[in-house]
Short mmCIF file of C-alpha atoms and ligand atoms in Angstrom, two decimals:
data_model
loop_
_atom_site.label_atom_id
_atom_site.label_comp_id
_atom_site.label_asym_id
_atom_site.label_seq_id
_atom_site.Cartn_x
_atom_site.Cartn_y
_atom_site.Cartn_z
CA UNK A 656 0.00 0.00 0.00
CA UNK A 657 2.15 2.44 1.04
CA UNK A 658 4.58 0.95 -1.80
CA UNK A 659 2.18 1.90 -4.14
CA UNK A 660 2.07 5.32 -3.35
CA UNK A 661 6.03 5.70 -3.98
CA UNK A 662 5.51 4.27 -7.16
CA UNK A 663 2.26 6.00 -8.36
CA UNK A 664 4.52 9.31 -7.75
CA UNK A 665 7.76 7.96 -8.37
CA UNK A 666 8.95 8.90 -5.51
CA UNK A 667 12.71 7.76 -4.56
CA UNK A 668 13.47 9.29 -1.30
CA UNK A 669 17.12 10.03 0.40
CA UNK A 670 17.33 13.54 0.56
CA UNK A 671 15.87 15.66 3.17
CA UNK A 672 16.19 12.57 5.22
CA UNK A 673 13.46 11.05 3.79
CA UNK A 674 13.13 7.19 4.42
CA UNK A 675 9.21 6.84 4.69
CA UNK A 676 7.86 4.19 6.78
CA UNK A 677 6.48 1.09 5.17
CA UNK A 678 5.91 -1.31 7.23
CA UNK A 679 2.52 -1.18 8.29
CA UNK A 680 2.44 -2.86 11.37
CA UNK A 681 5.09 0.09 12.92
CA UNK A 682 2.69 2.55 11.24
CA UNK A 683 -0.22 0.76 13.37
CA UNK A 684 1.47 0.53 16.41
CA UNK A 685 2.97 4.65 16.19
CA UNK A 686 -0.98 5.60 15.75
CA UNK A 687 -2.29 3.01 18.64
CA UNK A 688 0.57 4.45 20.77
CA UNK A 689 -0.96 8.37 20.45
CA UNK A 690 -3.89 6.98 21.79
CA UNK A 691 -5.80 9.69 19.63
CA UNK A 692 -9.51 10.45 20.47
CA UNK A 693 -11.66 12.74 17.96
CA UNK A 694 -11.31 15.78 20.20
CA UNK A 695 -7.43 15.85 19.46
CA UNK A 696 -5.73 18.12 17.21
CA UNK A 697 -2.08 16.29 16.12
CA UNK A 698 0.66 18.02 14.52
CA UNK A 699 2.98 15.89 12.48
CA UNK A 700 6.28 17.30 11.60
CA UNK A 701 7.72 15.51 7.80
CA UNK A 702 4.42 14.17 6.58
CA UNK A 703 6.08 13.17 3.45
CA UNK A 704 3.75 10.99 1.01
CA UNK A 705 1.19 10.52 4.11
CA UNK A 706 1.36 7.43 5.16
CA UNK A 707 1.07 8.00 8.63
CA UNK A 708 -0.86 11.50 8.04
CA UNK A 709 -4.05 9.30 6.55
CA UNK A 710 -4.03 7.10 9.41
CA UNK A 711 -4.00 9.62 12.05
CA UNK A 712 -6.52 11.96 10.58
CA UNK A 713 -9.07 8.60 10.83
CA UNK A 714 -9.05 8.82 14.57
CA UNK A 715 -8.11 12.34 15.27
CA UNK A 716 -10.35 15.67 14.76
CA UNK A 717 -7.60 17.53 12.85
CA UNK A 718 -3.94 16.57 11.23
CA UNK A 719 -1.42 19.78 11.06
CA UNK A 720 0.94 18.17 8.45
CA UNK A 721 4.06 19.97 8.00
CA UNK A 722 6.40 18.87 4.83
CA UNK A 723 9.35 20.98 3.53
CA UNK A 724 9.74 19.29 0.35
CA UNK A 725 7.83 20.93 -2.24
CA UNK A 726 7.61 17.40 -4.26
CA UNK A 727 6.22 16.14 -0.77
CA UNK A 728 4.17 18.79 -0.25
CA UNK A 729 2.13 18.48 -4.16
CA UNK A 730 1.63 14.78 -3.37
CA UNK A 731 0.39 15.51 0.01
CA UNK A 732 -1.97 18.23 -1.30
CA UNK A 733 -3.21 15.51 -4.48
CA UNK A 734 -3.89 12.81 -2.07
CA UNK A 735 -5.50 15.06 1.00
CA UNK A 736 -6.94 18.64 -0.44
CA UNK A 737 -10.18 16.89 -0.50
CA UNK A 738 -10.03 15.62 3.27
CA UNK A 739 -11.65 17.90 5.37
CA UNK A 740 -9.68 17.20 8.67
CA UNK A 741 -6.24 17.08 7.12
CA UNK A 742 -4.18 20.85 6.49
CA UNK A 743 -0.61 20.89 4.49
CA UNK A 744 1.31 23.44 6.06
CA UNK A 745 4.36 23.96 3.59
CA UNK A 746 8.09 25.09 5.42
CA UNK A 747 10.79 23.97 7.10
CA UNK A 748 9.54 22.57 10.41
CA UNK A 749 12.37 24.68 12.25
CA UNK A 750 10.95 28.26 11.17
CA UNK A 751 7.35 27.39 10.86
CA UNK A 752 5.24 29.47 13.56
CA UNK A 753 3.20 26.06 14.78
CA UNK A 754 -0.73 26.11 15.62
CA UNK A 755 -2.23 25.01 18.64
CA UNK A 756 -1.73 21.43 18.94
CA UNK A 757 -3.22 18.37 21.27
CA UNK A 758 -0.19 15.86 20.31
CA UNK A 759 2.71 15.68 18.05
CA UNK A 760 2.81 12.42 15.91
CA UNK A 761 5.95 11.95 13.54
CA UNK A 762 8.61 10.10 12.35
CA UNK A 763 11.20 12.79 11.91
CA UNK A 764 13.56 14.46 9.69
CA UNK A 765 16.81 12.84 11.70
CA UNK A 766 19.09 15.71 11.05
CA UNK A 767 16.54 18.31 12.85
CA UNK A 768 16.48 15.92 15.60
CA UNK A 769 18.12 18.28 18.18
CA UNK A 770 16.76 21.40 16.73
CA UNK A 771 13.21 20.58 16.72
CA UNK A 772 12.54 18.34 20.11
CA UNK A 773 14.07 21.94 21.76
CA UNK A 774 11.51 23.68 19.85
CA UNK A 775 8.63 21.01 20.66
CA UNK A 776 9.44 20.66 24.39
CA UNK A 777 8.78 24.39 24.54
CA UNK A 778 5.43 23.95 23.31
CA UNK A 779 2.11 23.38 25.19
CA UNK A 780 0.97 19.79 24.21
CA UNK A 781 -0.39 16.36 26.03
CA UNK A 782 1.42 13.80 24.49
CA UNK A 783 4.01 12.86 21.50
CA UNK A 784 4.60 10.05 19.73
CA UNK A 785 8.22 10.31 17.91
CA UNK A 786 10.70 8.53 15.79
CA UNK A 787 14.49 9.01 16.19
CA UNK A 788 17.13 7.93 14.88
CA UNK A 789 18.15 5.29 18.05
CA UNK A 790 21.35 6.73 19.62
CA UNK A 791 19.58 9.70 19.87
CA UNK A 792 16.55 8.59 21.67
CA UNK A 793 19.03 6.88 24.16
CA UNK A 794 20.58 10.43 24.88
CA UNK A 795 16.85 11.44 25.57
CA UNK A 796 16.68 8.77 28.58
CA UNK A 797 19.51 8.25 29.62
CA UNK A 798 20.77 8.19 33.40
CA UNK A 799 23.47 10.36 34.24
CA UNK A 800 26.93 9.36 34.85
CA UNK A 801 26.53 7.76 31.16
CA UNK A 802 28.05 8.39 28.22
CA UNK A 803 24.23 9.34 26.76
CA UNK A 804 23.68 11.91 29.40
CA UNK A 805 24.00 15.71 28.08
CA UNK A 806 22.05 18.66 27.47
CA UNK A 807 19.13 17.04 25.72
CA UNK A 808 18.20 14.42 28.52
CA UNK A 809 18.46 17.28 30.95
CA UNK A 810 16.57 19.61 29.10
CA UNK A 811 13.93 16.40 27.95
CA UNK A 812 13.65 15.84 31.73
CA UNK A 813 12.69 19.45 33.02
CA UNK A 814 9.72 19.20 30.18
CA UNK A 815 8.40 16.14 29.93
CA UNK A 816 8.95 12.35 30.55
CA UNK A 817 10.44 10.50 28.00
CA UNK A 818 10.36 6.72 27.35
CA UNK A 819 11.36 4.46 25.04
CA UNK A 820 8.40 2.46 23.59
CA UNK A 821 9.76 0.56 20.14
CA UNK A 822 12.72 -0.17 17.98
CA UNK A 823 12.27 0.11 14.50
CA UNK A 824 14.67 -2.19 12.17
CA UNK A 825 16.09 -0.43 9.05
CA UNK A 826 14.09 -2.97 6.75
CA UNK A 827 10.92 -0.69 7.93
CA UNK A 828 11.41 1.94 5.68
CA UNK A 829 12.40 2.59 1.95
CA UNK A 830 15.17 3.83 1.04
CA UNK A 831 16.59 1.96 4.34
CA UNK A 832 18.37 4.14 6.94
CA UNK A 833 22.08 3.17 7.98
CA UNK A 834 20.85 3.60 11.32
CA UNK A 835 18.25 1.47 14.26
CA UNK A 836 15.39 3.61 14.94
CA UNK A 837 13.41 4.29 18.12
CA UNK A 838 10.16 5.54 18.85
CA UNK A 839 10.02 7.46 22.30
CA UNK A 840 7.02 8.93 23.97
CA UNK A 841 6.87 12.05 25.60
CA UNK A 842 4.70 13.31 28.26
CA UNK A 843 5.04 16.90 29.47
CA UNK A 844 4.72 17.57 32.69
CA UNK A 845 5.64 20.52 34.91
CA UNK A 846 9.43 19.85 36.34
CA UNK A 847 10.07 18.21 38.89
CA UNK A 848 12.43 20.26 40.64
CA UNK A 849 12.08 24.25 41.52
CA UNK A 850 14.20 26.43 39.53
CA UNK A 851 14.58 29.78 40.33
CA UNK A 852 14.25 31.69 36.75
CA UNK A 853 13.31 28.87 33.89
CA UNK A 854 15.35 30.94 31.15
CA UNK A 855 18.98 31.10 33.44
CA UNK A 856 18.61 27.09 34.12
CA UNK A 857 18.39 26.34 30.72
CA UNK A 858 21.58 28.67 29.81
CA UNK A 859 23.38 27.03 32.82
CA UNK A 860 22.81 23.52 31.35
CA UNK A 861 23.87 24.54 27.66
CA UNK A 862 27.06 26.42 29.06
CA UNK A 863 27.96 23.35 31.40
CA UNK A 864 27.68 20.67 29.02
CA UNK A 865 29.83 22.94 26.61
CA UNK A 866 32.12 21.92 28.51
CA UNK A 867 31.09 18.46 30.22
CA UNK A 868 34.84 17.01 30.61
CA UNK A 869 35.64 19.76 33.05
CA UNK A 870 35.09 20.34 36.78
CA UNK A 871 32.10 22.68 36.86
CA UNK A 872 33.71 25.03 38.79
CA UNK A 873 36.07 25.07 35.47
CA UNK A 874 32.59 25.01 33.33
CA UNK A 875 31.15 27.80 34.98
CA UNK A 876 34.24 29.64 34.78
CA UNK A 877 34.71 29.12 31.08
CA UNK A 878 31.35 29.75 29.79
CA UNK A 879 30.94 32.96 31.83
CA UNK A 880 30.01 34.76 28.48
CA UNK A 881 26.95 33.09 28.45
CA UNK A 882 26.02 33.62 32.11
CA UNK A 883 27.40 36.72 32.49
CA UNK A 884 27.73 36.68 36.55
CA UNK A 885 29.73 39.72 37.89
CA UNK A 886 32.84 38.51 40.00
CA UNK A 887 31.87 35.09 38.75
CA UNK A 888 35.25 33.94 40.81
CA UNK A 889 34.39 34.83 43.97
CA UNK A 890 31.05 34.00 42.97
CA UNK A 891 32.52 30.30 42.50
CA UNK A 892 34.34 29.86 45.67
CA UNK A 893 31.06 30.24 47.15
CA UNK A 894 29.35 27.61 45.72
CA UNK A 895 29.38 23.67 47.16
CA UNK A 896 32.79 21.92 46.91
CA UNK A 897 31.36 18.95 46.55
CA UNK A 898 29.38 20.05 42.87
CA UNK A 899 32.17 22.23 41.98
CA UNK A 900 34.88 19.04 41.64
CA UNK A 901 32.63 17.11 39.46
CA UNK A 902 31.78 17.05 36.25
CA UNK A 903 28.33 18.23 34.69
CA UNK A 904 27.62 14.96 33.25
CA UNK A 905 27.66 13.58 37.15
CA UNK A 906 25.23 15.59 38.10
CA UNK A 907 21.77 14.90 38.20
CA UNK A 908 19.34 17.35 36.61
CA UNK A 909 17.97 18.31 39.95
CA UNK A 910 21.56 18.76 41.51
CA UNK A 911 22.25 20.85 38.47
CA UNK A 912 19.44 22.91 38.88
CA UNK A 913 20.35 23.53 42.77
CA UNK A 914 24.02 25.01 41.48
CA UNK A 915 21.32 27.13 38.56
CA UNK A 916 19.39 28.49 41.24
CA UNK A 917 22.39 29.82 43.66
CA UNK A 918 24.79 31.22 40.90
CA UNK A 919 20.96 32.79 39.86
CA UNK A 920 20.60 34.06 43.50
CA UNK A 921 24.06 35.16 44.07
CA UNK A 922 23.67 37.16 40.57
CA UNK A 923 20.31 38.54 41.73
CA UNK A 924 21.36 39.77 44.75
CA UNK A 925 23.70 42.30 42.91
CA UNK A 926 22.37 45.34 43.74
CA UNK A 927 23.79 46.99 39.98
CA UNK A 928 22.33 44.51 38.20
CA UNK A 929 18.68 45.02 39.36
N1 LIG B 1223 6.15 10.82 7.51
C1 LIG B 1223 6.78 10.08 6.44
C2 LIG B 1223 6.90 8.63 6.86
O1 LIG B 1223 6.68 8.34 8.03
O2 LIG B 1223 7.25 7.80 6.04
C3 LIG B 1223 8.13 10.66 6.07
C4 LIG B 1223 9.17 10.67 7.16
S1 LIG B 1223 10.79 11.04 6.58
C5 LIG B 1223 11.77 10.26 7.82
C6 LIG B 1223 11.03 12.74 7.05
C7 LIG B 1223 10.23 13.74 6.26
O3 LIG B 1223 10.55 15.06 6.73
C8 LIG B 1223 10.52 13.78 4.76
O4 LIG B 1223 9.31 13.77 4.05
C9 LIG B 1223 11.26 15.12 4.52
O5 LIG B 1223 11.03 15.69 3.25
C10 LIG B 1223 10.68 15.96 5.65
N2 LIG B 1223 11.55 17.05 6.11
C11 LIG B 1223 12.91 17.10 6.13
N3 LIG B 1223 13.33 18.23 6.72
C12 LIG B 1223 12.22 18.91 7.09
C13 LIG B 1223 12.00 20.16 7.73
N4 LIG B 1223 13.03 20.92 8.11
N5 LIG B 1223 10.73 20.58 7.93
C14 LIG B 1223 9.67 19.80 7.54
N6 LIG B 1223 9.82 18.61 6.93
C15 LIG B 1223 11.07 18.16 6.70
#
């Protein structure tokens, strides 16, 4: 079926990262796990020829269907202008202002992989559904201390929680990846740890893991361009010992976020910068 549709518009694939999903039992089990009812609204990021767009729109009230290739986007508008629940936006995911949205549904453009899951998790939304290439769903979950651990399972981890639910073998798609896939659900939530100003965490946890070999007091020192805390030295020596002689990638995110909220409070209390 979904064969048929490369060939009816001689579609190849490989550029723009496009390896569509054919297997339809992954397709089945990536629309089961959004658990869509027909109040939902789902936006789907890469819709290329639709295979997964069609399915969704039969359970949801409304598909957002995003597609950058203008090839991809034609198709999608010959197979779907005359499906009333089913809108071809036309962009690049990345600068695309999105709608409102219930859940995001997709099996996405690897290469935006960072780019975009920092521009989802800052969005207001119930549930996602996503495909990745497999190392870098791993980063998503991983504990720290591990190789895996860095910005993006921090950052994952003070939006939403992120599981694993599937593997996805190369043979799944055409043109075949060189890479396992790995569908991981995400569930936003509000953090579980207090942070003092949302905006200064986040900077704290791109600066450190700049640098995630050092010590963070060497971190913080080093990446004071970004922080920009006034006499960030003595600033430092007041911080714990204990978090300043390890590394950021042995910290967990809510012993990160304690070292966020002092340098933050310590910064604050600067009467010239108020
Ligand atoms: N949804 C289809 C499927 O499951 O078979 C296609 C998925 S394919 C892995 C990724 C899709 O994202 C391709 O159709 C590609 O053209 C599209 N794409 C690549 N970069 C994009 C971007 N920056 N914004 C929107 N779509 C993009």
């Amino acid at each position: 079926m979904v064969r048929s549709i490369l060939k009816k518009y001689n579609i190849k694939g490989g550029t723009f990262d496009q390896h569509f999903l054919i297997d339809i039992g992954y397709l089945d089990r990536i629309v089961a796990a959004a658990e869509l009812s027909p109040q939902d609204t789902v936006l789907e990021i890469g819709a290329g020829i639709g295979n997964l767009t069609e399915r969704l729109a039969r359970r949801a009230k409304k598909v957002i269907a995003v597609e950058l290739d203008p090839s991809l986007v034609s198709v999608l508008h010959d197979r779907f202008d005359k499906v009333e629940n089913i809108e071809v936006m036309a962009g690049d995911a990345l600068n695309v202002d999105f709608p409102g949205f219930d859940k995001v549904v997709s099996n996405l453009p690897y290469s935006i992989s960072s780019e975009i899951t920092f521009k989802l998790l800052r969005h207001k939304f119930k549930l996602g559904i996503l495909m990745y290439q497999y190392e870098f769903a791993a980063r998503m979950v991983s504990p720290p201390g591990r190789k895996d651990y860095s910005r993006l399972t921090v950052d994952t981890y003070y939006f939403a929680d992120a599981s694993i639910i599937m593997k996805v073998p190369k043979g799944a798609f055409q043109p075949a990846p060189e890479v396992d896939s790995a569908v991981v659900k995400l569930v936003p939530r509000p953090s579980p740890f207090e942070v003092r100003d949302e905006a200064f965490f986040l900077e704290f946890v791109v600066a450190v893991f700049s640098q995630r070999r050092k010590k963070l007091r060497n971190s913080i020192l080093n990446t004071n361009s970004m922080l920009k805390i006034p006499d960030i030295k003595e600033v430092v020596n007041q911080l714990p010992e204990d978090f300043m002689n390890k590394r950021a990638e042995n910290l967990t995110p809510e012993e990160l976020a304690s070292v966020a909220n002092m340098l933050f409070d310590l910064k604050s209390d600067k009467p010239w910068l108020k």
